[in-house]
Amino acid sequence: MIHSQGHQISSVRLSRRVSIPLLLLLGLSATGLLFTPLWVGLGMLALLMVVGIALGSSRVTITAGDEGLTARCMGIFHVDFAWSEILSVEAGPETGVLEGAGYRLLPGGRVGLLVGGPTVEVRDARKTYLLSVEDPQAVAEEIRRHLATANSKH
């Protein structure tokens, strides 16, 4: 694990491409509460509120430190890369509702820390990771700069 403090490269909130369909789904689910016993309805309403708050606070943050790169999602999930482990960095595909939000296992053996929208693809010897970002080209370039600096020190 990489614990050094670092420079934040990217921080992006849940994309509207994901949040609007999910909030609509939550809203439709809430209408079903009208036909349940009061205690079940209150429990389900509390659960829906927790899910809504979690979605509203969803964020992917990428930080570059002395030892490596750290990506965090929703304050729960994280992936750490030592600079020496990173093989490539490039702009990735757009993601949305089908790929979901949070820590995601994706087709092709890829792993995602996603909130929808553009991504950057970071590959190491074990896996390929898709990380949600606002500007994939700028984030990939900044990661490459940190990577070059770290490699020149060794």
C-alpha atoms as an extended CHARMM CRD file, in Angstrom:
* protein
*
       154  EXT
         1         1  MET       CA              0.0000000000        0.0000000000        0.0000000000  PROA      1               0.0000000000
         2         2  ILE       CA              1.1000000000        3.5180000000       -0.7500000000  PROA      2               0.0000000000
         3         3  HSD       CA              0.5180000000        5.8430000000        2.1940000000  PROA      3               0.0000000000
         4         4  SER       CA              2.5060000000        8.9770000000        1.3270000000  PROA      4               0.0000000000
         5         5  GLN       CA              0.6870000000       12.2710000000        0.9490000000  PROA      5               0.0000000000
         6         6  GLY       CA              0.4790000000       13.3660000000       -2.6370000000  PROA      6               0.0000000000
         7         7  HSD       CA             -0.7800000000       15.7500000000       -5.2410000000  PROA      7               0.0000000000
         8         8  GLN       CA             -4.4000000000       15.3440000000       -6.3470000000  PROA      8               0.0000000000
         9         9  ILE       CA             -4.5170000000       14.7790000000      -10.1000000000  PROA      9               0.0000000000
        10        10  SER       CA             -8.2540000000       14.2880000000      -10.5410000000  PROA      10              0.0000000000
        11        11  SER       CA            -11.4830000000       14.3100000000       -8.5700000000  PROA      11              0.0000000000
        12        12  VAL       CA            -14.7810000000       13.6910000000      -10.3250000000  PROA      12              0.0000000000
        13        13  ARG       CA            -18.3350000000       13.2640000000       -9.0170000000  PROA      13              0.0000000000
        14        14  LEU       CA            -21.0170000000       10.8770000000      -10.1890000000  PROA      14              0.0000000000
        15        15  SER       CA            -21.8780000000       11.5830000000      -13.8220000000  PROA      15              0.0000000000
        16        16  ARG       CA            -25.3980000000       12.5720000000      -14.8440000000  PROA      16              0.0000000000
        17        17  ARG       CA            -25.3130000000        9.6550000000      -17.3000000000  PROA      17              0.0000000000
        18        18  VAL       CA            -25.3590000000        7.3990000000      -14.2260000000  PROA      18              0.0000000000
        19        19  SER       CA            -27.0510000000        9.4740000000      -11.5320000000  PROA      19              0.0000000000
        20        20  ILE       CA            -30.2490000000       10.4190000000      -13.3780000000  PROA      20              0.0000000000
        21        21  PRO       CA            -31.2150000000        6.8380000000      -14.3620000000  PROA      21              0.0000000000
        22        22  LEU       CA            -30.3260000000        5.5640000000      -10.8830000000  PROA      22              0.0000000000
        23        23  LEU       CA            -32.3150000000        8.3070000000       -9.1560000000  PROA      23              0.0000000000
        24        24  LEU       CA            -35.2820000000        7.5820000000      -11.4370000000  PROA      24              0.0000000000
        25        25  LEU       CA            -35.0170000000        3.9180000000      -10.4950000000  PROA      25              0.0000000000
        26        26  LEU       CA            -34.8990000000        4.8430000000       -6.7980000000  PROA      26              0.0000000000
        27        27  GLY       CA            -37.9490000000        7.0710000000       -7.2720000000  PROA      27              0.0000000000
        28        28  LEU       CA            -39.8720000000        4.2880000000       -8.9790000000  PROA      28              0.0000000000
        29        29  SER       CA            -38.8740000000        1.9350000000       -6.1790000000  PROA      29              0.0000000000
        30        30  ALA       CA            -40.1940000000        4.4190000000       -3.6360000000  PROA      30              0.0000000000
        31        31  THR       CA            -43.6520000000        4.3790000000       -5.2410000000  PROA      31              0.0000000000
        32        32  GLY       CA            -43.8760000000        0.6800000000       -4.4030000000  PROA      32              0.0000000000
        33        33  LEU       CA            -43.6810000000        1.6430000000       -0.7290000000  PROA      33              0.0000000000
        34        34  LEU       CA            -47.2760000000        2.8810000000       -0.9190000000  PROA      34              0.0000000000
        35        35  PHE       CA            -48.4600000000       -0.7230000000       -1.1010000000  PROA      35              0.0000000000
        36        36  THR       CA            -46.4720000000       -2.1750000000        1.7940000000  PROA      36              0.0000000000
        37        37  PRO       CA            -47.1140000000       -2.3240000000        5.5440000000  PROA      37              0.0000000000
        38        38  LEU       CA            -45.9350000000        0.8060000000        7.3810000000  PROA      38              0.0000000000
        39        39  TRP       CA            -42.9340000000       -0.8250000000        9.0910000000  PROA      39              0.0000000000
        40        40  VAL       CA            -41.6970000000       -2.3550000000        5.8140000000  PROA      40              0.0000000000
        41        41  GLY       CA            -42.2310000000        0.9370000000        4.0000000000  PROA      41              0.0000000000
        42        42  LEU       CA            -40.2460000000        2.9110000000        6.5980000000  PROA      42              0.0000000000
        43        43  GLY       CA            -37.3900000000        0.4150000000        6.4970000000  PROA      43              0.0000000000
        44        44  MET       CA            -37.2850000000        0.4790000000        2.7130000000  PROA      44              0.0000000000
        45        45  LEU       CA            -37.4830000000        4.2860000000        2.6840000000  PROA      45              0.0000000000
        46        46  ALA       CA            -34.5130000000        4.4420000000        5.0530000000  PROA      46              0.0000000000
        47        47  LEU       CA            -32.5890000000        2.0520000000        2.7930000000  PROA      47              0.0000000000
        48        48  LEU       CA            -33.4370000000        4.1020000000       -0.3060000000  PROA      48              0.0000000000
        49        49  MET       CA            -32.2710000000        7.2680000000        1.4740000000  PROA      49              0.0000000000
        50        50  VAL       CA            -28.9390000000        5.6460000000        2.3660000000  PROA      50              0.0000000000
        51        51  VAL       CA            -28.4730000000        4.5210000000       -1.2390000000  PROA      51              0.0000000000
        52        52  GLY       CA            -29.3960000000        8.0040000000       -2.5020000000  PROA      52              0.0000000000
        53        53  ILE       CA            -26.9150000000        9.6810000000       -0.1450000000  PROA      53              0.0000000000
        54        54  ALA       CA            -24.1990000000        7.2110000000       -1.1500000000  PROA      54              0.0000000000
        55        55  LEU       CA            -24.8540000000        7.9340000000       -4.8220000000  PROA      55              0.0000000000
        56        56  GLY       CA            -24.8770000000       11.6670000000       -4.2160000000  PROA      56              0.0000000000
        57        57  SER       CA            -21.4860000000       11.5590000000       -2.5330000000  PROA      57              0.0000000000
        58        58  SER       CA            -19.8670000000        9.2180000000       -5.0810000000  PROA      58              0.0000000000
        59        59  ARG       CA            -16.5090000000       10.4690000000       -6.2780000000  PROA      59              0.0000000000
        60        60  VAL       CA            -13.3030000000        9.0710000000       -7.8000000000  PROA      60              0.0000000000
        61        61  THR       CA            -10.1110000000       10.8140000000       -6.6780000000  PROA      61              0.0000000000
        62        62  ILE       CA             -6.6520000000       10.1150000000       -8.1210000000  PROA      62              0.0000000000
        63        63  THR       CA             -3.5480000000       11.1970000000       -6.1920000000  PROA      63              0.0000000000
        64        64  ALA       CA              0.1180000000       11.0300000000       -7.1920000000  PROA      64              0.0000000000
        65        65  GLY       CA              2.6160000000       10.6130000000       -4.3490000000  PROA      65              0.0000000000
        66        66  ASP       CA              6.3330000000        9.9740000000       -4.0600000000  PROA      66              0.0000000000
        67        67  GLU       CA              5.8430000000        6.2100000000       -4.0480000000  PROA      67              0.0000000000
        68        68  GLY       CA              3.0540000000        5.8570000000       -6.5780000000  PROA      68              0.0000000000
        69        69  LEU       CA             -0.4900000000        6.5000000000       -7.7070000000  PROA      69              0.0000000000
        70        70  THR       CA             -3.6280000000        6.0300000000       -5.5850000000  PROA      70              0.0000000000
        71        71  ALA       CA             -7.2210000000        5.9860000000       -6.8500000000  PROA      71              0.0000000000
        72        72  ARG       CA            -10.1260000000        6.1180000000       -4.3870000000  PROA      72              0.0000000000
        73        73  CYS       CA            -13.8250000000        5.6800000000       -5.0550000000  PROA      73              0.0000000000
        74        74  MET       CA            -16.7290000000        6.5280000000       -2.7480000000  PROA      74              0.0000000000
        75        75  GLY       CA            -14.3580000000        6.7270000000        0.2240000000  PROA      75              0.0000000000
        76        76  ILE       CA            -14.4500000000        2.9190000000        0.4230000000  PROA      76              0.0000000000
        77        77  PHE       CA            -12.6280000000        1.3870000000       -2.5250000000  PROA      77              0.0000000000
        78        78  HSD       CA             -9.0420000000        2.1080000000       -3.4950000000  PROA      78              0.0000000000
        79        79  VAL       CA             -6.3060000000        0.8870000000       -5.7870000000  PROA      79              0.0000000000
        80        80  ASP       CA             -2.6060000000        1.6530000000       -5.2720000000  PROA      80              0.0000000000
        81        81  PHE       CA              0.1070000000        1.4740000000       -7.9200000000  PROA      81              0.0000000000
        82        82  ALA       CA              3.8260000000        1.7720000000       -7.2570000000  PROA      82              0.0000000000
        83        83  TRP       CA              5.3780000000        3.8620000000      -10.0390000000  PROA      83              0.0000000000
        84        84  SER       CA              7.5570000000        0.8800000000      -10.9960000000  PROA      84              0.0000000000
        85        85  GLU       CA              4.4320000000       -1.2940000000      -11.5350000000  PROA      85              0.0000000000
        86        86  ILE       CA              2.6940000000        0.9480000000      -14.0910000000  PROA      86              0.0000000000
        87        87  LEU       CA              3.1820000000       -0.3120000000      -17.6520000000  PROA      87              0.0000000000
        88        88  SER       CA              0.9320000000        2.1330000000      -19.5530000000  PROA      88              0.0000000000
        89        89  VAL       CA             -1.5240000000        4.9880000000      -19.1310000000  PROA      89              0.0000000000
        90        90  GLU       CA             -3.9770000000        6.1920000000      -21.7820000000  PROA      90              0.0000000000
        91        91  ALA       CA             -7.4400000000        7.6580000000      -22.2270000000  PROA      91              0.0000000000
        92        92  GLY       CA            -10.0950000000        4.9970000000      -21.7160000000  PROA      92              0.0000000000
        93        93  PRO       CA            -13.6780000000        4.5330000000      -22.8950000000  PROA      93              0.0000000000
        94        94  GLU       CA            -16.7660000000        6.4430000000      -21.7140000000  PROA      94              0.0000000000
        95        95  THR       CA            -18.7310000000        4.5930000000      -19.0550000000  PROA      95              0.0000000000
        96        96  GLY       CA            -22.3480000000        4.8830000000      -17.9870000000  PROA      96              0.0000000000
        97        97  VAL       CA            -25.2190000000        3.0190000000      -16.3820000000  PROA      97              0.0000000000
        98        98  LEU       CA            -24.2690000000       -0.3330000000      -17.9430000000  PROA      98              0.0000000000
        99        99  GLU       CA            -20.8290000000       -0.2570000000      -16.3090000000  PROA      99              0.0000000000
       100       100  GLY       CA            -22.2620000000        1.0860000000      -13.0410000000  PROA      100             0.0000000000
       101       101  ALA       CA            -20.6090000000        3.0740000000      -10.2750000000  PROA      101             0.0000000000
       102       102  GLY       CA            -18.1540000000        2.0610000000       -7.5710000000  PROA      102             0.0000000000
       103       103  TYR       CA            -15.6930000000       -0.8050000000       -7.7170000000  PROA      103             0.0000000000
       104       104  ARG       CA            -16.6550000000       -2.7440000000      -10.8260000000  PROA      104             0.0000000000
       105       105  LEU       CA            -15.4330000000       -5.9800000000      -12.4060000000  PROA      105             0.0000000000
       106       106  LEU       CA            -15.6240000000       -5.3360000000      -16.1430000000  PROA      106             0.0000000000
       107       107  PRO       CA            -15.4350000000       -7.5160000000      -19.2720000000  PROA      107             0.0000000000
       108       108  GLY       CA            -11.9620000000       -8.5080000000      -20.3790000000  PROA      108             0.0000000000
       109       109  GLY       CA            -10.6790000000       -8.8530000000      -16.8170000000  PROA      109             0.0000000000
       110       110  ARG       CA            -10.5890000000       -5.0980000000      -16.2620000000  PROA      110             0.0000000000
       111       111  VAL       CA            -11.3920000000       -3.4520000000      -12.9460000000  PROA      111             0.0000000000
       112       112  GLY       CA            -13.1050000000       -0.0790000000      -12.6930000000  PROA      112             0.0000000000
       113       113  LEU       CA            -13.3370000000        2.6220000000      -10.0680000000  PROA      113             0.0000000000
       114       114  LEU       CA            -16.2060000000        4.3940000000      -11.7660000000  PROA      114             0.0000000000
       115       115  VAL       CA            -18.7540000000        7.1580000000      -11.4130000000  PROA      115             0.0000000000
       116       116  GLY       CA            -19.6460000000        7.2860000000      -15.1170000000  PROA      116             0.0000000000
       117       117  GLY       CA            -18.2810000000        9.4050000000      -17.9420000000  PROA      117             0.0000000000
       118       118  PRO       CA            -14.7360000000        9.5340000000      -19.3380000000  PROA      118             0.0000000000
       119       119  THR       CA            -12.0000000000        7.2790000000      -17.9660000000  PROA      119             0.0000000000
       120       120  VAL       CA             -8.2630000000        6.8530000000      -17.9470000000  PROA      120             0.0000000000
       121       121  GLU       CA             -6.8720000000        3.3370000000      -18.3740000000  PROA      121             0.0000000000
       122       122  VAL       CA             -3.9300000000        2.3700000000      -16.1470000000  PROA      122             0.0000000000
       123       123  ARG       CA             -2.2930000000       -0.9800000000      -16.8340000000  PROA      123             0.0000000000
       124       124  ASP       CA              0.1030000000       -2.8510000000      -14.5770000000  PROA      124             0.0000000000
       125       125  ALA       CA              1.4360000000       -6.4190000000      -14.7770000000  PROA      125             0.0000000000
       126       126  ARG       CA             -1.6810000000       -7.8180000000      -13.0680000000  PROA      126             0.0000000000
       127       127  LYS       CA             -4.6720000000       -5.9600000000      -14.5210000000  PROA      127             0.0000000000
       128       128  THR       CA             -6.0410000000       -3.0470000000      -16.4760000000  PROA      128             0.0000000000
       129       129  TYR       CA             -7.9230000000       -0.4550000000      -14.4330000000  PROA      129             0.0000000000
       130       130  LEU       CA            -10.4600000000        2.1040000000      -15.6540000000  PROA      130             0.0000000000
       131       131  LEU       CA            -10.5840000000        5.1860000000      -13.4450000000  PROA      131             0.0000000000
       132       132  SER       CA            -13.2590000000        7.8630000000      -13.9060000000  PROA      132             0.0000000000
       133       133  VAL       CA            -11.8730000000       11.3230000000      -14.6680000000  PROA      133             0.0000000000
       134       134  GLU       CA            -13.1570000000       14.5680000000      -16.1620000000  PROA      134             0.0000000000
       135       135  ASP       CA            -10.3990000000       15.0510000000      -18.7670000000  PROA      135             0.0000000000
       136       136  PRO       CA             -8.7410000000       11.7400000000      -19.7490000000  PROA      136             0.0000000000
       137       137  GLN       CA             -6.0220000000       13.2690000000      -21.9460000000  PROA      137             0.0000000000
       138       138  ALA       CA             -4.8940000000       15.7560000000      -19.2760000000  PROA      138             0.0000000000
       139       139  VAL       CA             -4.9610000000       13.1620000000      -16.4790000000  PROA      139             0.0000000000
       140       140  ALA       CA             -3.0760000000       10.5660000000      -18.5530000000  PROA      140             0.0000000000
       141       141  GLU       CA             -0.4420000000       13.1820000000      -19.4230000000  PROA      141             0.0000000000
       142       142  GLU       CA             -0.0220000000       14.2230000000      -15.7830000000  PROA      142             0.0000000000
       143       143  ILE       CA              0.3230000000       10.5950000000      -14.6660000000  PROA      143             0.0000000000
       144       144  ARG       CA              2.9450000000       10.0670000000      -17.3850000000  PROA      144             0.0000000000
       145       145  ARG       CA              4.8720000000       13.1350000000      -16.1250000000  PROA      145             0.0000000000
       146       146  HSD       CA              4.8790000000       11.7800000000      -12.5610000000  PROA      146             0.0000000000
       147       147  LEU       CA              5.8410000000        8.3570000000      -13.8860000000  PROA      147             0.0000000000
       148       148  ALA       CA              8.7880000000        9.8020000000      -15.8680000000  PROA      148             0.0000000000
       149       149  THR       CA              9.9680000000       11.7880000000      -12.8450000000  PROA      149             0.0000000000
       150       150  ALA       CA              9.7690000000        8.7340000000      -10.5820000000  PROA      150             0.0000000000
       151       151  ASN       CA             11.5920000000        6.5440000000      -13.1210000000  PROA      151             0.0000000000
       152       152  SER       CA             14.3790000000        9.0960000000      -13.5580000000  PROA      152             0.0000000000
       153       153  LYS       CA             15.0620000000        8.9850000000       -9.7760000000  PROA      153             0.0000000000
       154       154  HSD       CA             15.7180000000        5.2400000000       -9.8520000000  PROA      154             0.0000000000
